[in-house]
């Protein structure tokens, strides 16, 4: 019977085979009408090899011929047309299953939409709370995985990064126990790498999602979702982190702090543009045959994709697209800030790494854009920032340059066989030799500009202060800003931050008599930083005096030599090899306040210019003027303008906020037009005077020789510095005393400008950009210094204490510094008797008039007479006493 049926069976099989071949040939005929990329290369095998080792170039050719709306590409496996279609035409899930060869790897994306929903609904809103937890886990991962010392140590970064990211992501995905479990970590890493060659919060979210009616139930489903989440976190994070690194921020890794890392964000986005993880995106598998608008038929089962790398190198989209331009998005952001309303907000947001747009397809686009990008980007930033804040990094081969990426088919990845050298960060030149002279990498601290080193050191110290010492966001949504200043010393290549301070206010003249030595007259950041430096010096004098003989050790202070003591009376001197720097986040104040849209007090600057000053005018207040609708400088009004009542334009009578067309005059602190008058001079005028008198106060000058106590440089952020204005303030008007020397070790020491690219997160520029202009000055001043100095001040006294009471006196007040000087002098031997006698004055004023300070007074009088004319003393708080100063 069977033999009788063989002809029928054979005929049926032949018919089936014929129909199959015919179907294939028909489908092939449909696809052959689509132009083939690389057809000139040769047969399918050659085209596939060209794709494996040169996919970007093939995609680039097709993109340049984009008037032909679709192309075929011979990929590693099978034919696949590429066409720019909306992402909802085909199946994303089916395409992903085919990409990862789900039949063989047993990977499943059946719950992909559920994972996306959980990420959007639970993980992303919780990042504000989770970011500090992630940062804590980063520190732990670095401690466990990268045991870095002061000597260079070699690490295979690819493996270390994978391990760190799996541990860090696991802290949120699977909890604190399993994220440190070696078997679990190994499973997560292999689950990711072999396919692709809040502690309990995430687990709770997963379980809650699957306990709801209608949801798939069971531990197996939750396990699959956890592996899926780990897969996304490790794959997305590791490839970016091992490519480029740049950070210039410190402190706690809150969501707010991460948002402020704009340059790091821009750098990472540019890295993703030039070396993306993949060359294509929007993978879809057609579940049914479709016809394009051109008439081209795409049969069911075809895979489609978009070449996302090609627009990245399109000069119509990115100017000079072949060049790595780390901060092009920062420039675009600055332009966007000049827009108004929602348009400005949208344009600013579009420059962020996590944004999705036709020009940033790293995370996809549209409704299927990667929902976990917020978590991934935060994780990347925290890891990169930790590397750069804690470690120096360089190639094992110093001549190798940047390690090349591994390019395979449609993917970029780092070379897992390569290693880098790490050591603890050193902010000063090492003993390995002189700094390189040819285009060094900034991974080597010797190549980092001195100003950037100093600024970074200062910011690191500031961010270590308690949260209560820093500006905040008020309940009304107003963002606070504050200026920051610091004194940094350098000796034998080592930098040390000696004092930092914030603040921008001063005491009205009418309140001086009430201060009684307990209230500060001027708590602008620069002045507080200098007073904190004097506190440091007097404390060092106490330390040296308490040591055995002259064997005490101080970083910058030493006992004066016998030869020094023959010329001057002070027992201490600053070491000859010490250099002193001042960092300031804002240009030192000078001149007036101009009315702006906000009613808040404005700290204005001398070092800004927008339009040329009027003939004979001053370059001061130019920053403030640039913000006005009409930037023309105000001039001194005539009598006809004021009905005959005109204030005198003589320098001694000029208020701080008017008549700035006059050149080279001494000014008082800027303030609101309705603020009570003050006699405190502007910070720029005080710094100009310090070029002659040094940084030492009168009290410190009794004990310390001023010869080496001068600033070497003033470090300002680049936007706050204008050379011409700096020249006029600190050099031109000081011309008559520029080469002067005086008795007592005094001489004119010109102040040199240095600029830094490092920005303070709470500067007025940064806060304005971040808040859209809804800003106000911070009322709290922070003070820090060595010798356990750390205070918060409000209105010139310790925060929370009643004004001008003795218990409210800051360590930087006249009273407390006088007491500290008395303590230091009391520890001196017989040679200190004349200093002790001077400090026993009946009042603070009598101490300052003592004969030991005569040389200092003469220096000030000479400068006031020849350069800073019109200087009016801020008198009224000299009568207080310490009692029995013995």
Short mmCIF file of N, CA and C in Angstrom, two decimals, residues 430-559:
data_model
loop_
_atom_site.label_atom_id
_atom_site.label_comp_id
_atom_site.label_asym_id
_atom_site.label_seq_id
_atom_site.Cartn_x
_atom_site.Cartn_y
_atom_site.Cartn_z
N UNK A 430 54.89 65.51 41.11
CA UNK A 430 55.58 64.43 41.81
C UNK A 430 57.07 64.50 41.55
N UNK A 431 57.76 63.55 42.09
CA UNK A 431 59.22 63.52 41.93
C UNK A 431 59.64 62.79 40.67
N UNK A 432 58.69 62.46 39.82
CA UNK A 432 59.03 61.67 38.64
C UNK A 432 59.69 62.50 37.55
N UNK A 433 59.74 63.81 37.70
CA UNK A 433 60.39 64.61 36.69
C UNK A 433 59.59 65.86 36.42
N UNK A 434 60.07 66.70 35.54
CA UNK A 434 59.38 67.95 35.23
C UNK A 434 58.09 67.70 34.49
N UNK A 435 57.22 68.68 34.57
CA UNK A 435 55.95 68.57 33.87
C UNK A 435 56.18 68.46 32.37
N UNK A 436 55.40 67.63 31.67
CA UNK A 436 55.58 67.49 30.23
C UNK A 436 55.29 68.81 29.52
N UNK A 437 55.92 69.00 28.40
CA UNK A 437 55.80 70.27 27.69
C UNK A 437 54.95 70.18 26.44
N UNK A 438 54.51 68.97 26.08
CA UNK A 438 53.75 68.83 24.83
C UNK A 438 52.40 68.21 25.11
N UNK A 439 51.37 69.00 24.94
CA UNK A 439 49.97 68.55 24.95
C UNK A 439 49.70 67.39 25.88
N UNK A 440 49.92 67.53 27.19
CA UNK A 440 49.69 66.42 28.10
C UNK A 440 48.22 66.20 28.34
N UNK A 441 47.85 65.01 28.76
CA UNK A 441 46.47 64.73 29.15
C UNK A 441 46.24 65.28 30.54
N UNK A 442 45.05 65.81 30.77
CA UNK A 442 44.75 66.35 32.09
C UNK A 442 44.51 65.26 33.11
N UNK A 443 44.60 63.99 32.69
CA UNK A 443 44.59 62.93 33.69
C UNK A 443 45.84 63.00 34.55
N UNK A 444 46.90 63.59 34.04
CA UNK A 444 48.13 63.79 34.78
C UNK A 444 48.03 65.12 35.50
N UNK A 445 48.02 65.16 36.84
CA UNK A 445 47.79 66.42 37.57
C UNK A 445 48.84 67.47 37.28
N UNK A 446 50.03 67.06 36.83
CA UNK A 446 51.06 68.05 36.54
C UNK A 446 50.68 68.93 35.36
N UNK A 447 49.74 68.46 34.54
CA UNK A 447 49.35 69.24 33.38
C UNK A 447 48.12 70.09 33.64
N UNK A 448 47.48 69.93 34.80
CA UNK A 448 46.31 70.72 35.13
C UNK A 448 46.75 72.13 35.50
N UNK A 449 46.16 73.16 34.91
CA UNK A 449 46.55 74.53 35.26
C UNK A 449 46.49 74.77 36.76
N UNK A 450 47.44 75.54 37.26
CA UNK A 450 47.51 75.81 38.70
C UNK A 450 46.19 76.39 39.21
N UNK A 451 45.60 77.29 38.44
CA UNK A 451 44.34 77.89 38.88
C UNK A 451 43.25 76.84 39.04
N UNK A 452 43.20 75.86 38.13
CA UNK A 452 42.18 74.81 38.22
C UNK A 452 42.45 73.90 39.42
N UNK A 453 43.71 73.62 39.69
CA UNK A 453 44.05 72.82 40.87
C UNK A 453 43.57 73.51 42.14
N UNK A 454 43.84 74.80 42.23
CA UNK A 454 43.47 75.54 43.43
C UNK A 454 41.96 75.63 43.56
N UNK A 455 41.28 75.95 42.46
CA UNK A 455 39.82 76.05 42.52
C UNK A 455 39.20 74.73 42.92
N UNK A 456 39.68 73.63 42.36
CA UNK A 456 39.14 72.31 42.70
C UNK A 456 39.38 71.97 44.17
N UNK A 457 40.55 72.33 44.68
CA UNK A 457 40.86 72.09 46.09
C UNK A 457 39.91 72.87 46.99
N UNK A 458 39.65 74.11 46.63
CA UNK A 458 38.75 74.96 47.43
C UNK A 458 37.32 74.39 47.40
N UNK A 459 36.85 74.02 46.22
CA UNK A 459 35.48 73.51 46.11
C UNK A 459 35.32 72.21 46.88
N UNK A 460 36.36 71.38 46.82
CA UNK A 460 36.30 70.11 47.56
C UNK A 460 36.15 70.38 49.05
N UNK A 461 36.87 71.37 49.56
CA UNK A 461 36.76 71.70 50.97
C UNK A 461 35.39 72.29 51.30
N UNK A 462 34.88 73.13 50.40
CA UNK A 462 33.56 73.72 50.64
C UNK A 462 32.49 72.65 50.73
N UNK A 463 32.53 71.68 49.82
CA UNK A 463 31.47 70.67 49.79
C UNK A 463 31.56 69.69 50.94
N UNK A 464 32.64 69.75 51.71
CA UNK A 464 32.73 68.93 52.91
C UNK A 464 32.01 69.58 54.09
N UNK A 465 31.59 70.84 53.94
CA UNK A 465 30.91 71.53 55.03
C UNK A 465 29.50 70.98 55.21
N UNK A 466 28.92 71.15 56.38
CA UNK A 466 27.54 70.70 56.61
C UNK A 466 26.56 71.40 55.67
N UNK A 467 25.47 70.74 55.40
CA UNK A 467 24.46 71.26 54.49
C UNK A 467 23.93 72.61 54.94
N UNK A 468 23.86 72.82 56.26
CA UNK A 468 23.31 74.07 56.78
C UNK A 468 24.18 75.28 56.47
N UNK A 469 25.41 75.05 56.06
CA UNK A 469 26.31 76.15 55.71
C UNK A 469 26.21 76.55 54.24
N UNK A 470 25.37 75.86 53.48
CA UNK A 470 25.34 76.07 52.03
C UNK A 470 24.01 76.69 51.59
N UNK A 471 24.01 77.36 50.44
CA UNK A 471 22.75 77.89 49.91
C UNK A 471 21.73 76.78 49.68
N UNK A 472 20.48 77.16 49.71
CA UNK A 472 19.39 76.18 49.58
C UNK A 472 18.37 76.66 48.56
N UNK A 473 17.40 75.83 48.31
CA UNK A 473 16.24 76.22 47.51
C UNK A 473 15.09 76.47 48.48
N UNK A 474 14.58 77.66 48.48
CA UNK A 474 13.53 78.04 49.43
C UNK A 474 12.20 77.40 49.05
N UNK A 475 11.28 77.40 50.01
CA UNK A 475 9.96 76.82 49.77
C UNK A 475 9.24 77.50 48.61
N UNK A 476 9.59 78.74 48.36
CA UNK A 476 8.96 79.49 47.26
C UNK A 476 9.54 79.13 45.90
N UNK A 477 10.56 78.28 45.90
CA UNK A 477 11.21 77.92 44.64
C UNK A 477 12.38 78.80 44.27
N UNK A 478 12.67 79.78 45.12
CA UNK A 478 13.80 80.67 44.87
C UNK A 478 15.11 79.94 45.18
N UNK A 479 16.07 80.02 44.29
CA UNK A 479 17.38 79.39 44.48
C UNK A 479 18.36 80.41 45.06
N UNK A 480 19.03 80.03 46.12
CA UNK A 480 20.01 80.93 46.75
C UNK A 480 21.39 80.77 46.10
N UNK A 481 22.11 81.87 46.06
CA UNK A 481 23.49 81.87 45.56
C UNK A 481 24.38 82.57 46.56
N UNK A 482 25.67 82.37 46.44
CA UNK A 482 26.60 83.04 47.34
C UNK A 482 27.98 83.07 46.70
N UNK A 483 28.77 84.10 46.98
CA UNK A 483 30.17 84.09 46.54
C UNK A 483 31.03 83.27 47.50
N UNK A 484 32.08 82.69 46.98
CA UNK A 484 32.99 81.87 47.77
C UNK A 484 34.42 82.39 47.58
N UNK A 485 35.15 82.53 48.66
CA UNK A 485 36.56 82.94 48.59
C UNK A 485 37.40 82.06 49.48
N UNK A 486 38.70 82.03 49.18
CA UNK A 486 39.59 81.16 49.93
C UNK A 486 41.02 81.67 49.84
N UNK A 487 41.81 81.36 50.85
CA UNK A 487 43.26 81.57 50.82
C UNK A 487 43.92 80.20 50.77
N UNK A 488 44.75 80.00 49.76
CA UNK A 488 45.45 78.73 49.55
C UNK A 488 46.95 79.00 49.55
N UNK A 489 47.69 78.17 50.25
CA UNK A 489 49.15 78.30 50.31
C UNK A 489 49.80 77.18 49.51
N UNK A 490 50.93 77.50 48.89
CA UNK A 490 51.72 76.51 48.17
C UNK A 490 53.14 76.53 48.71
N UNK A 491 53.63 75.33 49.01
CA UNK A 491 55.01 75.21 49.49
C UNK A 491 55.58 73.90 48.96
N UNK A 492 56.72 73.99 48.28
CA UNK A 492 57.39 72.82 47.72
C UNK A 492 56.45 72.02 46.84
N UNK A 493 55.59 72.71 46.09
CA UNK A 493 54.68 72.05 45.18
C UNK A 493 53.40 71.54 45.80
N UNK A 494 53.28 71.61 47.13
CA UNK A 494 52.07 71.14 47.81
C UNK A 494 51.11 72.29 48.04
N UNK A 495 49.85 72.06 47.72
CA UNK A 495 48.81 73.07 47.93
C UNK A 495 47.99 72.73 49.17
N UNK A 496 47.70 73.75 49.97
CA UNK A 496 46.84 73.56 51.14
C UNK A 496 45.83 74.70 51.21
N UNK A 497 44.59 74.32 51.40
CA UNK A 497 43.53 75.30 51.61
C UNK A 497 43.55 75.69 53.08
N UNK A 498 43.79 76.97 53.36
CA UNK A 498 43.92 77.44 54.74
C UNK A 498 42.63 78.05 55.26
N UNK A 499 41.83 78.63 54.38
CA UNK A 499 40.58 79.23 54.83
C UNK A 499 39.60 79.31 53.67
N UNK A 500 38.34 79.20 53.96
CA UNK A 500 37.29 79.45 52.97
C UNK A 500 36.16 80.22 53.66
N UNK A 501 35.43 80.98 52.87
CA UNK A 501 34.32 81.77 53.43
C UNK A 501 33.34 82.12 52.32
N UNK A 502 32.08 82.27 52.71
CA UNK A 502 31.05 82.79 51.82
C UNK A 502 30.40 83.99 52.49
N UNK A 503 29.80 84.84 51.72
CA UNK A 503 29.10 85.99 52.29
C UNK A 503 29.14 87.19 51.37
N UNK A 504 28.22 88.15 51.59
CA UNK A 504 28.16 89.30 50.70
C UNK A 504 27.51 90.51 51.34
N UNK A 505 27.55 90.64 52.65
CA UNK A 505 26.90 91.78 53.29
C UNK A 505 27.85 92.48 54.25
N UNK A 506 27.43 93.62 54.77
CA UNK A 506 28.26 94.38 55.70
C UNK A 506 27.36 95.15 56.66
N UNK A 507 27.99 95.69 57.70
CA UNK A 507 27.25 96.35 58.76
C UNK A 507 27.00 97.82 58.41
N UNK A 508 25.78 98.31 58.56
CA UNK A 508 25.52 99.73 58.32
C UNK A 508 26.34 100.59 59.28
N UNK A 509 26.69 101.77 58.83
CA UNK A 509 27.51 102.67 59.64
C UNK A 509 26.84 103.00 60.97
N UNK A 510 25.51 103.08 60.98
CA UNK A 510 24.79 103.44 62.19
C UNK A 510 24.89 102.36 63.27
N UNK A 511 25.28 101.13 62.91
CA UNK A 511 25.34 100.03 63.85
C UNK A 511 26.75 99.81 64.43
N UNK A 512 27.74 100.57 63.96
CA UNK A 512 29.12 100.30 64.36
C UNK A 512 29.33 100.40 65.87
N UNK A 513 28.75 101.40 66.48
CA UNK A 513 28.96 101.60 67.91
C UNK A 513 28.35 100.47 68.73
N UNK A 514 27.34 99.81 68.17
CA UNK A 514 26.70 98.71 68.90
C UNK A 514 27.50 97.42 68.80
N UNK A 515 28.42 97.35 67.83
CA UNK A 515 29.12 96.09 67.56
C UNK A 515 29.99 95.66 68.73
N UNK A 516 30.64 96.60 69.41
CA UNK A 516 31.45 96.34 70.60
C UNK A 516 32.49 95.24 70.37
N UNK A 517 33.04 95.20 69.18
CA UNK A 517 34.06 94.19 68.88
C UNK A 517 33.50 92.80 68.67
N UNK A 518 32.19 92.63 68.86
CA UNK A 518 31.57 91.30 68.75
C UNK A 518 30.96 91.06 67.37
N UNK A 519 30.57 92.12 66.71
CA UNK A 519 29.97 91.98 65.39
C UNK A 519 30.96 92.33 64.29
N UNK A 520 30.96 91.56 63.23
CA UNK A 520 31.82 91.85 62.09
C UNK A 520 31.29 93.06 61.33
N UNK A 521 32.19 93.89 60.81
CA UNK A 521 31.78 95.04 60.02
C UNK A 521 31.53 94.66 58.57
N UNK A 522 32.26 93.67 58.09
CA UNK A 522 32.24 93.32 56.67
C UNK A 522 32.33 91.80 56.57
N UNK A 523 31.27 91.16 56.09
CA UNK A 523 31.34 89.70 55.93
C UNK A 523 31.17 89.29 54.46
N UNK A 524 31.74 90.09 53.57
CA UNK A 524 31.92 89.63 52.20
C UNK A 524 32.93 88.49 52.21
N UNK A 525 32.78 87.58 51.27
CA UNK A 525 33.57 86.34 51.28
C UNK A 525 35.07 86.61 51.30
N UNK A 526 35.54 87.56 50.47
CA UNK A 526 36.98 87.83 50.41
C UNK A 526 37.53 88.29 51.76
N UNK A 527 36.78 89.14 52.43
CA UNK A 527 37.24 89.70 53.70
C UNK A 527 37.23 88.63 54.79
N UNK A 528 36.19 87.81 54.80
CA UNK A 528 36.13 86.72 55.78
C UNK A 528 37.27 85.73 55.55
N UNK A 529 37.57 85.42 54.30
CA UNK A 529 38.66 84.49 54.00
C UNK A 529 39.99 85.03 54.51
N UNK A 530 40.21 86.34 54.35
CA UNK A 530 41.45 86.95 54.83
C UNK A 530 41.49 86.94 56.36
N UNK A 531 40.37 87.25 57.01
CA UNK A 531 40.33 87.22 58.48
C UNK A 531 40.55 85.79 58.99
N UNK A 532 39.99 84.80 58.29
CA UNK A 532 40.20 83.40 58.69
C UNK A 532 41.67 83.00 58.49
N UNK A 533 42.31 83.56 57.49
CA UNK A 533 43.75 83.32 57.28
C UNK A 533 44.55 83.90 58.45
N UNK A 534 44.18 85.07 58.91
CA UNK A 534 44.85 85.66 60.08
C UNK A 534 44.61 84.82 61.33
N UNK A 535 43.42 84.27 61.47
CA UNK A 535 43.13 83.36 62.58
C UNK A 535 44.05 82.16 62.51
N UNK A 536 44.26 81.64 61.31
CA UNK A 536 45.18 80.50 61.12
C UNK A 536 46.60 80.87 61.55
N UNK A 537 47.08 82.03 61.12
CA UNK A 537 48.45 82.43 61.45
C UNK A 537 48.64 82.61 62.95
N UNK A 538 47.69 83.27 63.61
CA UNK A 538 47.81 83.46 65.05
C UNK A 538 47.75 82.12 65.78
N UNK A 539 46.91 81.19 65.28
CA UNK A 539 46.84 79.85 65.89
C UNK A 539 48.15 79.09 65.69
N UNK A 540 48.77 79.26 64.51
CA UNK A 540 50.06 78.64 64.26
C UNK A 540 51.13 79.23 65.18
N UNK A 541 51.03 80.53 65.44
CA UNK A 541 51.98 81.16 66.36
C UNK A 541 51.84 80.56 67.76
N UNK A 542 50.60 80.31 68.17
CA UNK A 542 50.38 79.66 69.47
C UNK A 542 50.99 78.27 69.46
N UNK A 543 50.79 77.52 68.39
CA UNK A 543 51.32 76.16 68.30
C UNK A 543 52.85 76.16 68.36
N UNK A 544 53.47 77.06 67.61
CA UNK A 544 54.93 77.12 67.62
C UNK A 544 55.45 77.53 69.00
N UNK A 545 54.74 78.44 69.65
CA UNK A 545 55.20 78.92 70.96
C UNK A 545 55.06 77.83 72.02
N UNK A 546 54.12 76.93 71.84
CA UNK A 546 53.91 75.86 72.81
C UNK A 546 54.87 74.70 72.61
N UNK A 547 55.55 74.67 71.45
CA UNK A 547 56.48 73.58 71.16
C UNK A 547 57.80 73.82 71.88
N UNK A 548 58.66 72.82 71.84
CA UNK A 548 59.94 72.91 72.51
C UNK A 548 60.88 73.82 71.73
N UNK A 549 61.24 74.92 72.30
CA UNK A 549 62.17 75.84 71.66
C UNK A 549 61.69 76.24 70.28
N UNK A 550 62.62 76.16 69.35
CA UNK A 550 62.30 76.55 67.99
C UNK A 550 62.11 75.34 67.08
N UNK A 551 61.79 74.19 67.67
CA UNK A 551 61.67 72.96 66.89
C UNK A 551 60.25 72.71 66.40
N UNK A 552 59.36 73.63 66.68
CA UNK A 552 58.00 73.46 66.21
C UNK A 552 57.92 73.52 64.70
N UNK A 553 56.91 72.86 64.14
CA UNK A 553 56.78 72.78 62.69
C UNK A 553 55.42 73.35 62.26
N UNK A 554 55.44 74.22 61.28
CA UNK A 554 54.23 74.78 60.70
C UNK A 554 54.39 74.76 59.19
N UNK A 555 53.28 74.59 58.48
CA UNK A 555 53.36 74.51 57.03
C UNK A 555 53.91 75.78 56.41
N UNK A 556 53.50 76.95 56.94
CA UNK A 556 53.97 78.19 56.32
C UNK A 556 54.69 79.13 57.29
N UNK A 557 54.51 78.94 58.60
CA UNK A 557 55.06 79.88 59.56
C UNK A 557 56.33 79.32 60.21
N UNK A 558 57.26 80.19 60.53
CA UNK A 558 58.48 79.78 61.22
C UNK A 558 58.95 80.91 62.12
N UNK A 559 59.85 80.56 63.03
CA UNK A 559 60.47 81.58 63.87
C UNK A 559 61.38 82.44 63.01
#
